[in-house]
Amino acid sequence: MELWFTEKQTPGVALSLKVARTIHREKTRYQDIAVLETVDNRRVLVLDGYVMTTDLDEFVYHEMITHVPLCTHPCPQKVLVVGGGDGGTMREVLKHGSVETAVLAEIDEGVIEASRRHLPHLSGSLQDPRCRIMVGDGAEHVRSRPGEYDVIICDSTDPVGAGAVLFSEDFYRASHQSLTEDGVFCAQMESPFFYGELIGRVVRNLRQIFPIVRLYLAVVPSYPGALWSFVLASKKYDPVRDARTVDLKTRYYTPEVHRAAFVLPKFVEELVRPQSPQSPQSPQAPGPAGP
Ligand code: SPD
């Protein structure tokens, strides 16, 4: 008998993976956690029925959510990862020699434990002496740590349930306060094909708070639409103009990919294009489909 896991990505779109076995399954007070092994020997972490990470393409996501902000800051020493309990983002953060302390604020200890047991290529980083684990609410953590972090990375789940707060204006304001005066914030921002409204709203919100806000893209085939977005918001450094070249062992990220990731296809650029003020000469000139 064939066993398939299907993620319903939208009411009309689904992704199916052929499963060899279920390695782990538990229900915590926050969510349903599953670790699956596919017939091609890849491990998959699933939370509440949504694919969080797969061995096929985790490196793309984790490298791009990490190295873009850390190479934008000239010397990131103290880094916060909100969410990311699997450890993949932490693994990439700790590749930076400048990092002295990296805090993981994960609300669900079950994710950390499942990853420790079944996804060691991700969670191995959590043993590093520079890594501190804080099991608790990342949004509360940033509220209680003003001026503390050089870089904050929000490696959240999708904007549903417990993860929704991590897409709110309140959280972005608290993150701004929790950064040092030249700090950099970065967050995963879903699929431009399916979450255009969310992307436009978040970018608009962040522009009220940070002087520099930019969206960038990477290809993550296991996620809805395959084309995945990230938002970078910065107090001082521009991620294209100021990016440093750091010697890193990576599979996807390079300095060239870093720059290219900010080149947006037209429909994505329209989602985040600032609305031009209407002038008396061009009363009909509308903003595009986005903000
Ligand atoms: N739809 C999937 C979005 C998942 C984003 N976060 C993944 C966490 C991996 N460390």
mmCIF file of C-alpha atoms and ligand atoms in Angstrom:
data_model
loop_
_atom_site.group_PDB
_atom_site.id
_atom_site.type_symbol
_atom_site.label_atom_id
_atom_site.label_comp_id
_atom_site.label_asym_id
_atom_site.label_seq_id
_atom_site.Cartn_x
_atom_site.Cartn_y
_atom_site.Cartn_z
ATOM 1 C CA MET A 1 0.000 0.000 0.000
ATOM 2 C CA GLU A 2 1.279 3.463 -0.863
ATOM 3 C CA LEU A 3 1.330 6.139 1.815
ATOM 4 C CA TRP A 4 1.262 9.799 0.809
ATOM 5 C CA PHE A 5 1.466 12.943 2.918
ATOM 6 C CA THR A 6 -0.424 15.837 1.358
ATOM 7 C CA GLU A 7 -0.112 19.473 2.390
ATOM 8 C CA LYS A 8 -3.107 21.510 1.289
ATOM 9 C CA GLN A 9 -1.260 24.683 0.412
ATOM 10 C CA THR A 10 -4.351 26.611 -0.701
ATOM 11 C CA PRO A 11 -7.961 25.462 -1.139
ATOM 12 C CA GLY A 12 -7.004 24.448 -4.688
ATOM 13 C CA VAL A 13 -3.315 23.543 -4.557
ATOM 14 C CA ALA A 14 -1.563 20.677 -2.769
ATOM 15 C CA LEU A 15 1.894 19.148 -2.456
ATOM 16 C CA SER A 16 2.198 15.379 -1.935
ATOM 17 C CA LEU A 17 5.232 13.434 -0.725
ATOM 18 C CA LYS A 18 5.402 9.633 -0.843
ATOM 19 C CA VAL A 19 6.162 8.496 2.675
ATOM 20 C CA ALA A 20 8.218 5.443 3.648
ATOM 21 C CA ARG A 21 7.545 5.779 7.369
ATOM 22 C CA THR A 22 6.464 8.095 10.149
ATOM 23 C CA ILE A 23 9.444 8.560 12.423
ATOM 24 C CA HIS A 24 7.846 10.762 15.063
ATOM 25 C CA ARG A 25 4.376 12.046 15.863
ATOM 26 C CA GLU A 26 3.197 14.005 18.875
ATOM 27 C CA LYS A 27 0.695 16.632 19.844
ATOM 28 C CA THR A 28 2.092 19.386 22.061
ATOM 29 C CA ARG A 29 0.057 22.179 23.628
ATOM 30 C CA TYR A 30 0.969 24.297 20.602
ATOM 31 C CA GLN A 31 0.771 22.015 17.593
ATOM 32 C CA ASP A 32 0.870 18.624 15.952
ATOM 33 C CA ILE A 33 4.490 17.638 15.210
ATOM 34 C CA ALA A 34 5.477 14.968 12.680
ATOM 35 C CA VAL A 35 8.821 13.851 11.297
ATOM 36 C CA LEU A 36 8.416 11.759 8.151
ATOM 37 C CA GLU A 37 10.838 9.853 5.980
ATOM 38 C CA THR A 38 10.059 9.910 2.278
ATOM 39 C CA VAL A 39 10.662 7.011 -0.106
ATOM 40 C CA ASP A 40 13.767 8.798 -1.370
ATOM 41 C CA ASN A 41 15.212 8.833 2.166
ATOM 42 C CA ARG A 42 14.566 12.454 2.919
ATOM 43 C CA ARG A 43 13.371 13.656 6.279
ATOM 44 C CA VAL A 44 10.541 16.148 6.538
ATOM 45 C CA LEU A 45 9.391 18.180 9.546
ATOM 46 C CA VAL A 46 5.663 18.889 9.482
ATOM 47 C CA LEU A 47 3.837 21.194 11.928
ATOM 48 C CA ASP A 48 0.038 21.168 11.956
ATOM 49 C CA GLY A 49 0.041 19.599 8.500
ATOM 50 C CA TYR A 50 2.397 22.177 6.944
ATOM 51 C CA VAL A 51 5.867 21.302 5.689
ATOM 52 C CA MET A 52 8.472 23.247 7.672
ATOM 53 C CA THR A 53 11.658 21.799 6.301
ATOM 54 C CA THR A 54 12.825 18.960 4.063
ATOM 55 C CA ASP A 55 16.255 17.526 3.359
ATOM 56 C CA LEU A 56 15.764 18.385 -0.300
ATOM 57 C CA ASP A 57 15.901 22.148 0.041
ATOM 58 C CA GLU A 58 16.372 23.149 3.692
ATOM 59 C CA PHE A 59 19.795 24.548 2.826
ATOM 60 C CA VAL A 60 18.281 27.115 0.467
ATOM 61 C CA TYR A 61 15.869 28.476 3.051
ATOM 62 C CA HIS A 62 18.247 28.391 6.021
ATOM 63 C CA GLU A 63 21.169 29.926 4.135
ATOM 64 C CA MET A 64 19.064 32.689 2.639
ATOM 65 C CA ILE A 65 17.229 33.670 5.816
ATOM 66 C CA THR A 66 20.573 33.853 7.631
ATOM 67 C CA HIS A 67 23.441 34.979 5.426
ATOM 68 C CA VAL A 68 21.601 37.847 3.761
ATOM 69 C CA PRO A 69 21.058 39.728 7.078
ATOM 70 C CA LEU A 70 24.349 38.619 8.653
ATOM 71 C CA CYS A 71 26.356 39.728 5.621
ATOM 72 C CA THR A 72 24.448 43.031 5.594
ATOM 73 C CA HIS A 73 25.551 43.875 9.154
ATOM 74 C CA PRO A 74 29.290 44.735 9.316
ATOM 75 C CA CYS A 75 29.971 42.736 12.489
ATOM 76 C CA PRO A 76 27.051 40.713 13.906
ATOM 77 C CA GLN A 77 28.010 39.636 17.409
ATOM 78 C CA LYS A 78 24.685 39.035 19.108
ATOM 79 C CA VAL A 79 21.942 37.357 17.090
ATOM 80 C CA LEU A 80 18.397 36.295 17.961
ATOM 81 C CA VAL A 81 16.502 33.583 16.094
ATOM 82 C CA VAL A 82 12.767 33.692 16.816
ATOM 83 C CA GLY A 83 11.189 30.298 16.085
ATOM 84 C CA GLY A 84 13.499 28.002 14.151
ATOM 85 C CA GLY A 85 13.415 25.281 16.827
ATOM 86 C CA ASP A 86 14.678 22.708 14.313
ATOM 87 C CA GLY A 87 18.106 24.411 14.479
ATOM 88 C CA GLY A 88 18.689 24.927 10.731
ATOM 89 C CA THR A 89 18.895 28.711 10.963
ATOM 90 C CA MET A 90 21.092 28.488 14.066
ATOM 91 C CA ARG A 91 23.462 26.195 12.131
ATOM 92 C CA GLU A 92 23.920 28.937 9.520
ATOM 93 C CA VAL A 93 24.206 31.765 12.098
ATOM 94 C CA LEU A 94 27.073 29.953 13.815
ATOM 95 C CA LYS A 95 29.055 29.799 10.558
ATOM 96 C CA HIS A 96 29.800 33.501 11.143
ATOM 97 C CA GLY A 97 32.991 33.896 13.144
ATOM 98 C CA SER A 98 31.903 37.314 14.440
ATOM 99 C CA VAL A 99 28.924 35.798 16.310
ATOM 100 C CA GLU A 100 29.600 35.565 20.040
ATOM 101 C CA THR A 101 26.099 34.740 21.265
ATOM 102 C CA ALA A 102 23.105 33.405 19.372
ATOM 103 C CA VAL A 103 19.805 33.078 21.218
ATOM 104 C CA LEU A 104 17.066 30.736 19.998
ATOM 105 C CA ALA A 105 13.614 31.782 21.220
ATOM 106 C CA GLU A 106 11.312 28.858 20.386
ATOM 107 C CA ILE A 107 7.879 28.558 21.925
ATOM 108 C CA ASP A 108 7.498 24.787 21.500
ATOM 109 C CA GLU A 109 10.105 22.622 23.208
ATOM 110 C CA GLY A 110 8.612 19.657 21.336
ATOM 111 C CA VAL A 111 10.049 20.989 18.058
ATOM 112 C CA ILE A 112 13.523 21.282 19.570
ATOM 113 C CA GLU A 113 13.356 17.763 21.016
ATOM 114 C CA ALA A 114 11.963 16.169 17.840
ATOM 115 C CA SER A 115 14.729 17.808 15.836
ATOM 116 C CA ARG A 116 17.395 16.809 18.351
ATOM 117 C CA ARG A 117 16.326 13.192 18.002
ATOM 118 C CA HIS A 118 15.487 12.945 14.323
ATOM 119 C CA LEU A 119 17.077 15.864 12.428
ATOM 120 C CA PRO A 120 20.634 16.006 13.768
ATOM 121 C CA HIS A 121 21.994 17.719 10.640
ATOM 122 C CA LEU A 122 19.866 20.720 11.674
ATOM 123 C CA SER A 123 19.854 20.497 15.451
ATOM 124 C CA GLY A 124 23.561 19.760 15.934
ATOM 125 C CA SER A 125 24.048 23.531 16.071
ATOM 126 C CA LEU A 126 22.036 23.719 19.286
ATOM 127 C CA GLN A 127 24.946 22.078 21.170
ATOM 128 C CA ASP A 128 27.328 24.892 20.244
ATOM 129 C CA PRO A 129 28.524 26.824 23.330
ATOM 130 C CA ARG A 130 27.609 30.131 21.643
ATOM 131 C CA CYS A 131 23.960 29.027 21.331
ATOM 132 C CA ARG A 132 21.499 29.783 24.144
ATOM 133 C CA ILE A 133 18.061 28.259 24.035
ATOM 134 C CA MET A 134 15.101 30.144 25.461
ATOM 135 C CA VAL A 135 11.914 28.104 25.407
ATOM 136 C CA GLY A 136 9.180 30.713 25.377
ATOM 137 C CA ASP A 137 7.386 33.406 23.442
ATOM 138 C CA GLY A 138 9.745 35.167 21.009
ATOM 139 C CA ALA A 139 7.452 38.199 20.821
ATOM 140 C CA GLU A 140 7.670 38.660 24.597
ATOM 141 C CA HIS A 141 11.411 38.074 24.509
ATOM 142 C CA VAL A 142 12.034 40.979 22.109
ATOM 143 C CA ARG A 143 9.809 43.234 24.231
ATOM 144 C CA SER A 144 12.000 42.562 27.267
ATOM 145 C CA ARG A 145 15.406 43.086 25.584
ATOM 146 C CA PRO A 146 15.773 46.694 24.345
ATOM 147 C CA GLY A 147 18.893 47.516 22.313
ATOM 148 C CA GLU A 148 20.273 43.994 22.624
ATOM 149 C CA TYR A 149 20.663 42.343 19.218
ATOM 150 C CA ASP A 150 22.676 43.168 16.106
ATOM 151 C CA VAL A 151 20.485 40.881 14.013
ATOM 152 C CA ILE A 152 17.034 39.376 14.639
ATOM 153 C CA ILE A 153 15.887 36.567 12.349
ATOM 154 C CA CYS A 154 12.249 35.529 12.476
ATOM 155 C CA ASP A 155 12.165 31.910 11.291
ATOM 156 C CA SER A 156 8.457 31.502 11.917
ATOM 157 C CA THR A 157 5.815 29.034 10.887
ATOM 158 C CA ASP A 158 3.070 30.251 8.585
ATOM 159 C CA PRO A 159 0.875 33.197 9.696
ATOM 160 C CA VAL A 160 -1.765 31.021 11.364
ATOM 161 C CA GLY A 161 -2.342 30.048 14.990
ATOM 162 C CA ALA A 162 0.517 30.780 17.389
ATOM 163 C CA GLY A 163 2.708 32.044 14.514
ATOM 164 C CA ALA A 164 0.336 34.868 13.469
ATOM 165 C CA VAL A 165 1.679 37.320 16.070
ATOM 166 C CA LEU A 166 5.086 37.179 14.376
ATOM 167 C CA PHE A 167 3.569 38.935 11.341
ATOM 168 C CA SER A 168 2.072 41.807 13.367
ATOM 169 C CA GLU A 169 3.067 45.468 13.470
ATOM 170 C CA ASP A 170 3.462 45.210 17.267
ATOM 171 C CA PHE A 171 6.073 42.500 16.869
ATOM 172 C CA TYR A 172 7.972 44.529 14.276
ATOM 173 C CA ARG A 173 8.011 47.581 16.564
ATOM 174 C CA ALA A 174 9.247 45.475 19.478
ATOM 175 C CA SER A 175 11.935 43.942 17.244
ATOM 176 C CA HIS A 176 13.051 47.417 16.178
ATOM 177 C CA GLN A 177 13.466 48.341 19.863
ATOM 178 C CA SER A 178 15.309 45.127 20.605
ATOM 179 C CA LEU A 179 17.917 45.845 17.928
ATOM 180 C CA THR A 180 21.073 47.889 18.442
ATOM 181 C CA GLU A 181 21.168 51.280 16.737
ATOM 182 C CA ASP A 182 22.458 49.774 13.464
ATOM 183 C CA GLY A 183 20.570 46.473 13.756
ATOM 184 C CA VAL A 184 19.081 44.341 11.000
ATOM 185 C CA PHE A 185 15.783 42.416 11.072
ATOM 186 C CA CYS A 186 14.881 39.595 8.689
ATOM 187 C CA ALA A 187 11.810 37.356 8.426
ATOM 188 C CA GLN A 188 10.450 34.645 6.165
ATOM 189 C CA MET A 189 7.518 36.129 4.263
ATOM 190 C CA GLU A 190 5.700 33.323 2.455
ATOM 191 C CA SER A 191 4.875 32.874 -1.229
ATOM 192 C CA PRO A 192 4.336 35.886 -3.484
ATOM 193 C CA PHE A 193 1.946 33.727 -5.529
ATOM 194 C CA PHE A 194 -0.363 32.995 -2.599
ATOM 195 C CA TYR A 195 0.359 35.637 0.062
ATOM 196 C CA GLY A 196 0.610 38.838 -1.979
ATOM 197 C CA GLU A 197 -1.725 40.771 0.303
ATOM 198 C CA LEU A 198 0.259 39.764 3.408
ATOM 199 C CA ILE A 199 3.576 40.695 1.783
ATOM 200 C CA GLY A 200 2.268 44.124 0.765
ATOM 201 C CA ARG A 201 0.865 44.773 4.253
ATOM 202 C CA VAL A 202 4.017 43.674 6.085
ATOM 203 C CA VAL A 203 6.288 45.741 3.866
ATOM 204 C CA ARG A 204 4.027 48.766 4.386
ATOM 205 C CA ASN A 205 4.090 48.224 8.170
ATOM 206 C CA LEU A 206 7.855 47.828 8.264
ATOM 207 C CA ARG A 207 8.361 50.998 6.226
ATOM 208 C CA GLN A 208 6.638 52.929 9.024
ATOM 209 C CA ILE A 209 9.250 51.596 11.441
ATOM 210 C CA PHE A 210 12.584 51.079 9.602
ATOM 211 C CA PRO A 211 14.258 53.411 7.070
ATOM 212 C CA ILE A 212 15.402 50.541 4.818
ATOM 213 C CA VAL A 213 12.991 47.719 3.889
ATOM 214 C CA ARG A 214 13.586 45.269 1.066
ATOM 215 C CA LEU A 215 12.026 42.028 -0.107
ATOM 216 C CA TYR A 216 14.137 39.243 -1.579
ATOM 217 C CA LEU A 217 13.505 35.809 -3.060
ATOM 218 C CA ALA A 218 14.819 32.256 -3.197
ATOM 219 C CA VAL A 219 13.604 29.005 -4.708
ATOM 220 C CA VAL A 220 12.327 26.494 -2.133
ATOM 221 C CA PRO A 221 10.439 23.756 -4.037
ATOM 222 C CA SER A 222 8.882 22.184 -0.920
ATOM 223 C CA TYR A 223 7.042 25.414 -0.063
ATOM 224 C CA PRO A 224 3.874 26.693 -1.761
ATOM 225 C CA GLY A 225 4.636 28.239 -5.125
ATOM 226 C CA ALA A 226 8.339 27.283 -4.845
ATOM 227 C CA LEU A 227 9.289 30.966 -5.071
ATOM 228 C CA TRP A 228 9.762 32.074 -1.456
ATOM 229 C CA SER A 229 10.089 35.579 -0.070
ATOM 230 C CA PHE A 230 11.972 37.113 2.837
ATOM 231 C CA VAL A 231 11.850 40.658 4.123
ATOM 232 C CA LEU A 232 14.889 42.529 5.425
ATOM 233 C CA ALA A 233 14.403 45.716 7.470
ATOM 234 C CA SER A 234 17.417 47.693 8.565
ATOM 235 C CA LYS A 235 18.213 50.757 10.655
ATOM 236 C CA LYS A 236 21.358 51.723 8.773
ATOM 237 C CA TYR A 237 22.819 49.240 6.297
ATOM 238 C CA ASP A 238 21.398 48.552 2.862
ATOM 239 C CA PRO A 239 21.493 44.832 2.019
ATOM 240 C CA VAL A 240 22.602 45.441 -1.568
ATOM 241 C CA ARG A 241 24.879 48.483 -1.218
ATOM 242 C CA ASP A 242 26.543 47.454 2.056
ATOM 243 C CA ALA A 243 26.705 43.644 1.796
ATOM 244 C CA ARG A 244 30.053 42.150 2.836
ATOM 245 C CA THR A 245 31.687 39.101 1.324
ATOM 246 C CA VAL A 246 32.176 36.538 4.068
ATOM 247 C CA ASP A 247 34.017 33.273 3.596
ATOM 248 C CA LEU A 248 31.233 30.727 4.206
ATOM 249 C CA LYS A 249 30.731 27.070 3.379
ATOM 250 C CA THR A 250 27.349 27.115 1.617
ATOM 251 C CA ARG A 251 25.433 25.316 -1.139
ATOM 252 C CA TYR A 252 23.080 28.073 -2.334
ATOM 253 C CA TYR A 253 24.216 31.405 -0.929
ATOM 254 C CA THR A 254 26.995 33.345 -2.653
ATOM 255 C CA PRO A 255 27.626 37.120 -2.730
ATOM 256 C CA GLU A 256 26.235 37.110 -6.285
ATOM 257 C CA VAL A 257 23.086 35.233 -5.231
ATOM 258 C CA HIS A 258 22.734 37.723 -2.359
ATOM 259 C CA ARG A 259 22.594 40.661 -4.770
ATOM 260 C CA ALA A 260 20.477 38.857 -7.360
ATOM 261 C CA ALA A 261 17.884 37.854 -4.756
ATOM 262 C CA PHE A 262 16.779 41.490 -4.496
ATOM 263 C CA VAL A 263 15.913 41.678 -8.189
ATOM 264 C CA LEU A 264 12.152 41.174 -8.135
ATOM 265 C CA PRO A 265 9.917 39.937 -10.953
ATOM 266 C CA LYS A 266 7.398 42.579 -11.960
ATOM 267 C CA PHE A 267 4.379 41.073 -10.169
ATOM 268 C CA VAL A 268 6.376 40.854 -6.917
ATOM 269 C CA GLU A 269 7.807 44.340 -7.302
ATOM 270 C CA GLU A 270 4.244 45.596 -7.693
ATOM 271 C CA LEU A 271 3.270 44.031 -4.365
ATOM 272 C CA VAL A 272 5.813 46.162 -2.514
ATOM 273 C CA ARG A 273 6.055 49.271 -4.701
ATOM 274 C CA PRO A 274 5.388 52.391 -2.572
ATOM 275 C CA GLN A 275 2.256 54.186 -3.635
ATOM 276 C CA SER A 276 3.158 57.330 -5.518
ATOM 277 C CA PRO A 277 1.475 60.427 -4.059
ATOM 278 C CA GLN A 278 -1.265 61.629 -6.365
ATOM 279 C CA SER A 279 -0.383 64.925 -7.953
ATOM 280 C CA PRO A 280 -2.874 67.398 -9.455
ATOM 281 C CA GLN A 281 -1.240 66.686 -12.853
ATOM 282 C CA SER A 282 -1.917 62.956 -12.631
ATOM 283 C CA PRO A 283 -5.072 62.406 -10.601
ATOM 284 C CA GLN A 284 -5.580 59.064 -12.320
ATOM 285 C CA ALA A 285 -2.108 57.729 -11.524
ATOM 286 C CA PRO A 286 -2.910 54.845 -9.196
ATOM 287 C CA GLY A 287 -0.632 52.694 -7.116
ATOM 288 C CA PRO A 288 -0.343 49.224 -8.612
ATOM 289 C CA ALA A 289 -1.996 46.126 -7.228
ATOM 290 C CA GLY A 290 0.131 46.202 -4.067
ATOM 291 C CA PRO A 291 0.260 48.682 -1.183
HETATM 292 N N1 SPD B 1 5.092 27.079 4.564
HETATM 293 C C1 SPD B 1 6.311 26.825 5.237
HETATM 294 C C2 SPD B 1 6.917 27.988 5.902
HETATM 295 C C3 SPD B 1 7.960 27.554 6.847
HETATM 296 C C4 SPD B 1 8.821 28.618 7.330
HETATM 297 N N2 SPD B 1 9.643 28.252 8.466
HETATM 298 C C5 SPD B 1 10.301 27.022 8.399
HETATM 299 C C6 SPD B 1 11.181 26.754 9.590
HETATM 300 C C7 SPD B 1 12.417 26.039 9.202
HETATM 301 N N3 SPD B 1 13.505 26.275 10.086
#
